PDB file of C-alpha atoms in Angstrom:
ATOM      1  CA  ARG A   1      -2.655   0.259   5.670  1.00 71.00           C
ATOM      2  CA  GLU A   2      -6.122   1.359   4.556  1.00 75.00           C
ATOM      3  CA  GLU A   3      -7.700  -1.316   6.760  1.00 77.00           C
ATOM      4  CA  ALA A   4      -5.720  -0.080   9.761  1.00 81.00           C
ATOM      5  CA  GLN A   5      -6.802   3.499   9.072  1.00 83.00           C
ATOM      6  CA  GLU A   6     -10.412   2.374   8.769  1.00 80.00           C
ATOM      7  CA  ARG A   7     -10.225   0.486  12.078  1.00 80.00           C
ATOM      8  CA  TYR A   8      -8.671   3.519  13.773  1.00 82.00           C
ATOM      9  CA  LYS A   9     -11.385   5.769  12.388  1.00 81.00           C
ATOM     10  CA  LYS A  10     -14.105   3.398  13.632  1.00 77.00           C
ATOM     11  CA  GLU A  11     -12.551   3.291  17.099  1.00 78.00           C
ATOM     12  CA  LYS A  12     -12.321   7.084  17.296  1.00 82.00           C
ATOM     13  CA  THR A  13     -15.904   7.475  16.049  1.00 78.00           C
ATOM     14  CA  PHE A  14     -17.193   4.978  18.595  1.00 75.00           C
ATOM     15  CA  MET A  15     -15.226   6.624  21.411  1.00 78.00           C
ATOM     16  CA  SER A  16     -16.560  10.083  20.534  1.00 80.00           C
ATOM     17  CA  LEU A  17     -20.153   8.847  20.261  1.00 77.00           C
ATOM     18  CA  LEU A  18     -19.812   7.045  23.563  1.00 75.00           C
ATOM     19  CA  GLY A  19     -18.236  10.128  25.139  1.00 78.00           C
ATOM     20  CA  THR A  20     -21.282  12.241  24.338  1.00 78.00           C
ATOM     21  CA  LEU A  21     -23.627   9.819  26.119  1.00 76.00           C
ATOM     22  CA  VAL A  22     -21.776   8.135  28.974  1.00 76.00           C
ATOM     23  CA  PRO A  23     -20.119  10.059  31.824  1.00 77.00           C
ATOM     24  CA  ASN A  24     -17.434   7.415  32.608  1.00 78.00           C
ATOM     25  CA  THR A  25     -16.268   6.744  29.052  1.00 78.00           C
ATOM     26  CA  HIS A  26     -12.824   5.333  29.864  1.00 80.00           C
ATOM     27  CA  GLU A  27     -14.217   2.689  32.258  1.00 82.00           C
ATOM     28  CA  THR A  28     -16.827   1.637  29.712  1.00 81.00           C
ATOM     29  CA  ILE A  29     -14.249   1.379  26.929  1.00 81.00           C
ATOM     30  CA  ALA A  30     -11.932  -0.651  29.174  1.00 83.00           C
ATOM     31  CA  ALA A  31     -14.787  -3.078  29.907  1.00 82.00           C
ATOM     32  CA  ILE A  32     -15.567  -3.426  26.198  1.00 81.00           C
ATOM     33  CA  LYS A  33     -11.887  -3.955  25.337  1.00 82.00           C
ATOM     34  CA  LYS A  34     -11.726  -6.893  27.760  1.00 85.00           C
ATOM     35  CA  GLU A  35     -14.184  -8.812  25.580  1.00 84.00           C
ATOM     36  CA  TYR A  36     -13.986  -7.228  22.116  1.00 81.00           C
ATOM     37  CA  GLU A  37     -11.789  -5.145  19.897  1.00 82.00           C
ATOM     38  CA  LEU A  38     -13.368  -1.678  19.575  1.00 78.00           C
ATOM     39  CA  ALA A  39     -13.665  -1.667  15.773  1.00 77.00           C
ATOM     40  CA  GLU A  40     -15.153  -5.178  15.839  1.00 81.00           C
ATOM     41  CA  PHE A  41     -17.588  -4.167  18.587  1.00 78.00           C
ATOM     42  CA  PHE A  42     -18.582  -1.090  16.591  1.00 76.00           C
ATOM     43  CA  ASP A  43     -19.556  -3.357  13.656  1.00 77.00           C
ATOM     44  CA  LYS A  44     -21.388  -5.830  15.911  1.00 80.00           C
ATOM     45  CA  ILE A  45     -23.538  -3.208  17.618  1.00 78.00           C
ATOM     46  CA  ARG A  46     -24.703  -1.961  14.232  1.00 76.00           C
ATOM     47  CA  GLU A  47     -26.245  -5.404  13.724  1.00 77.00           C
ATOM     48  CA  GLN A  48     -27.108  -6.211  17.364  1.00 80.00           C
ATOM     49  CA  PRO A  49     -27.714  -3.049  19.414  1.00 74.00           C
ATOM     50  CA  ALA A  50     -28.667  -5.187  22.436  1.00 78.00           C
ATOM     51  CA  LEU A  51     -24.946  -5.895  23.020  1.00 78.00           C
ATOM     52  CA  LEU A  52     -24.560  -2.311  24.221  1.00 77.00           C
ATOM     53  CA  GLU A  53     -26.886  -2.873  27.184  1.00 79.00           C
ATOM     54  CA  LYS A  54     -24.279  -5.175  28.697  1.00 80.00           C
ATOM     55  CA  PHE A  55     -21.887  -2.225  29.112  1.00 78.00           C
ATOM     56  CA  ILE A  56     -24.064   0.917  29.403  1.00 78.00           C
ATOM     57  CA  LYS A  57     -27.566   1.834  30.585  1.00 81.00           C
ATOM     58  CA  LYS A  58     -30.482   0.871  28.376  1.00 79.00           C
ATOM     59  CA  GLU A  59     -31.516   4.473  27.635  1.00 80.00           C
ATOM     60  CA  HIS A  60     -27.958   5.364  26.546  1.00 78.00           C
ATOM     61  CA  ALA A  61     -27.771   2.181  24.468  1.00 78.00           C
ATOM     62  CA  LEU A  62     -30.970   3.084  22.613  1.00 79.00           C
ATOM     63  CA  ARG A  63     -29.736   6.621  21.872  1.00 80.00           C
ATOM     64  CA  LEU A  64     -26.376   5.293  20.660  1.00 77.00           C
ATOM     65  CA  ALA A  65     -28.123   2.697  18.474  1.00 76.00           C
ATOM     66  CA  THR A  66     -30.228   5.399  16.807  1.00 76.00           C
ATOM     67  CA  MET A  67     -27.115   7.536  16.255  1.00 75.00           C
ATOM     68  CA  LEU A  68     -25.362   4.587  14.622  1.00 73.00           C
ATOM     69  CA  ALA A  69     -28.359   3.843  12.431  1.00 69.00           C
ATOM     70  CA  GLU A  70     -28.226   7.409  11.120  1.00 68.00           C
ATOM     71  CA  LYS A  71     -24.509   7.150  10.410  1.00 66.00           C
ATOM     72  CA  GLU A  72     -24.373   5.186   7.165  1.00 63.00           C
ATOM     73  CA  GLU A  73     -21.520   2.796   6.409  1.00 63.00           C
ATOM     74  CA  ARG A  74     -19.641   3.640   3.192  1.00 69.00           C
ATOM     75  CA  GLU A  75     -18.560   1.052   0.664  1.00 76.00           C
ATOM     76  CA  LYS A  76     -14.870   0.188   0.574  1.00 80.00           C
ATOM     77  CA  HIS A  77     -12.685   0.479  -2.517  1.00 85.00           C
ATOM     78  CA  ALA A  78      -9.709  -1.800  -3.118  1.00 87.00           C
ATOM     79  CA  LYS A  79      -7.209  -1.404  -5.932  1.00 91.00           C
ATOM     80  CA  LYS A  80      -4.177  -3.239  -7.320  1.00 93.00           C
ATOM     81  CA  ILE A  81      -1.803  -2.678 -10.248  1.00 94.00           C
ATOM     82  CA  PHE A  82      -0.576  -5.245 -12.752  1.00 93.00           C
ATOM     83  CA  VAL A  83       1.366  -5.392 -16.021  1.00 93.00           C
ATOM     84  CA  LEU A  84       0.038  -7.259 -19.065  1.00 93.00           C
ATOM     85  CA  LYS A  85       2.146  -7.633 -22.217  1.00 92.00           C
ATOM     86  CA  THR A  86       1.951  -9.693 -25.374  1.00 89.00           C
ATOM     87  CA  SER A  87       4.007  -9.716 -28.559  1.00 88.00           C
ATOM     88  CA  ALA A  88       1.475 -11.608 -30.684  1.00 86.00           C
ATOM     89  CA  GLU A  89       0.113 -10.067 -33.892  1.00 88.00           C
ATOM     90  CA  SER A  90      -3.394 -10.139 -32.474  1.00 88.00           C
ATOM     91  CA  GLY A  91      -2.154  -8.566 -29.218  1.00 86.00           C
ATOM     92  CA  LEU A  92      -4.871  -5.960 -28.799  1.00 88.00           C
ATOM     93  CA  ASP A  93      -7.658  -8.517 -29.265  1.00 91.00           C
ATOM     94  CA  ASP A  94      -5.870 -10.918 -26.908  1.00 91.00           C
ATOM     95  CA  ILE A  95      -5.568  -8.271 -24.199  1.00 91.00           C
ATOM     96  CA  LYS A  96      -9.218  -7.275 -24.607  1.00 91.00           C
ATOM     97  CA  SER A  97     -10.359 -10.880 -24.196  1.00 92.00           C
ATOM     98  CA  ILE A  98      -7.989 -11.451 -21.245  1.00 92.00           C
ATOM     99  CA  LEU A  99      -9.352  -8.382 -19.440  1.00 92.00           C
ATOM    100  CA  ALA A 100     -13.038  -9.197 -19.999  1.00 91.00           C
ATOM    101  CA  VAL A 101     -13.730  -9.868 -16.306  1.00 89.00           C
ATOM    102  CA  PRO A 102     -17.054  -8.939 -14.649  1.00 87.00           C
ATOM    103  CA  GLN A 103     -17.514  -7.274 -11.222  1.00 87.00           C
ATOM    104  CA  VAL A 104     -14.226  -5.338 -11.333  1.00 92.00           C
ATOM    105  CA  ASP A 105     -13.115  -2.065 -12.874  1.00 93.00           C
ATOM    106  CA  ILE A 106     -10.004  -2.355 -15.050  1.00 93.00           C
ATOM    107  CA  ARG A 107      -8.257   0.765 -16.348  1.00 94.00           C
ATOM    108  CA  TYR A 108      -5.245   1.238 -18.597  1.00 93.00           C
ATOM    109  CA  LEU A 109      -2.519   3.321 -16.969  1.00 92.00           C
ATOM    110  CA  GLY A 110       0.012   3.313 -19.818  1.00 90.00           C
ATOM    111  CA  SER A 111       3.216   1.338 -20.522  1.00 88.00           C
ATOM    112  CA  SER A 112       1.323  -1.975 -20.332  1.00 89.00           C
ATOM    113  CA  GLN A 113       0.173  -1.181 -16.789  1.00 93.00           C
ATOM    114  CA  PHE A 114      -3.412  -1.675 -15.654  1.00 94.00           C
ATOM    115  CA  SER A 115      -5.206  -0.958 -12.421  1.00 94.00           C
ATOM    116  CA  ILE A 116      -7.936  -3.241 -11.173  1.00 93.00           C
ATOM    117  CA  GLY A 117     -10.440  -2.062  -8.601  1.00 93.00           C
ATOM    118  CA  ALA A 118     -13.457  -3.444  -6.814  1.00 92.00           C
ATOM    119  CA  ILE A 119     -16.055  -2.160  -4.378  1.00 88.00           C
ATOM    120  CA  GLY A 120     -17.351  -4.155  -1.421  1.00 84.00           C
ATOM    121  CA  ALA A 121     -18.953  -3.837   1.969  1.00 78.00           C
ATOM    122  CA  ASP A 122     -15.483  -4.197   3.495  1.00 78.00           C
ATOM    123  CA  PHE A 123     -11.884  -4.411   2.283  1.00 82.00           C
ATOM    124  CA  LYS A 124     -11.804  -8.178   2.577  1.00 85.00           C
ATOM    125  CA  GLU A 125     -14.761  -8.613   0.215  1.00 87.00           C
ATOM    126  CA  ALA A 126     -13.300  -6.168  -2.307  1.00 88.00           C
ATOM    127  CA  ASN A 127      -9.879  -7.863  -2.165  1.00 90.00           C
ATOM    128  CA  VAL A 128     -11.479 -11.289  -2.696  1.00 91.00           C
ATOM    129  CA  ARG A 129     -13.174  -9.983  -5.868  1.00 92.00           C
ATOM    130  CA  ILE A 130      -9.886  -8.554  -7.124  1.00 93.00           C
ATOM    131  CA  ASN A 131      -7.951 -11.739  -6.396  1.00 92.00           C
ATOM    132  CA  GLU A 132     -10.543 -13.893  -8.183  1.00 93.00           C
ATOM    133  CA  ALA A 133     -10.384 -11.584 -11.195  1.00 94.00           C
ATOM    134  CA  LEU A 134      -6.568 -11.651 -11.179  1.00 93.00           C
ATOM    135  CA  GLU A 135      -6.634 -15.465 -11.166  1.00 94.00           C
ATOM    136  CA  GLN A 136      -8.902 -15.404 -14.234  1.00 94.00           C
ATOM    137  CA  ILE A 137      -6.630 -12.878 -15.946  1.00 93.00           C
ATOM    138  CA  GLU A 138      -3.543 -14.978 -15.199  1.00 93.00           C
ATOM    139  CA  LYS A 139      -5.220 -18.131 -16.532  1.00 94.00           C
ATOM    140  CA  ARG A 140      -6.339 -16.413 -19.752  1.00 92.00           C
ATOM    141  CA  ALA A 141      -2.908 -14.816 -20.199  1.00 92.00           C
ATOM    142  CA  LYS A 142      -1.222 -18.236 -20.038  1.00 92.00           C
ATOM    143  CA  GLU A 143      -3.664 -19.587 -22.627  1.00 91.00           C
ATOM    144  CA  ARG A 144      -2.808 -16.718 -24.992  1.00 90.00           C
ATOM    145  CA  LYS A 145       0.924 -16.766 -24.161  1.00 90.00           C
ATOM    146  CA  ALA A 146       0.880 -13.258 -22.715  1.00 90.00           C
ATOM    147  CA  HIS A 147       3.084 -12.037 -19.866  1.00 91.00           C
ATOM    148  CA  VAL A 148       1.302 -10.910 -16.709  1.00 91.00           C
ATOM    149  CA  GLU A 149       3.045  -9.485 -13.650  1.00 91.00           C
ATOM    150  CA  PHE A 150       1.382  -8.365 -10.408  1.00 88.00           C
ATOM    151  CA  LYS A 151       2.851  -5.381  -8.589  1.00 83.00           C
ATOM    152  CA  GLU A 152       2.711  -4.839  -4.858  1.00 71.00           C
ATOM    153  CA  LYS A 153       1.691  -1.374  -3.709  1.00 59.00           C
TER     154      LYS A 153
END
């Protein structure tokens, strides 16, 4: 859902930026949509501004490229919730060692629930970090005979 919202926001941003520069915005967008998805094109022109010249005049492309360079891309946050329980005498130490995973932020929510979060350049990168960490947690939990359960949001 967050990815879809982000894509929608990128498309709207691109359309509004293009609307300020190009008189026939709808025709230009239709031409771009024939070859690319708008959100994907928005990301590509950040890296390769020359792609814009294929669809709009060079002077407009340069102005749009400078506008995009000024507009900084924010990092994406991904988050998941899981349950971790153990009935061993050394339960607290076991849970601490199970949750010792780098590159992610793990927080206790109460009632054996934890949230795990990661930051990345995009949602896919952040989700990959979380999934790798969850695999490590699951492996360590099995070694220590703890119960781990992943919840879907």
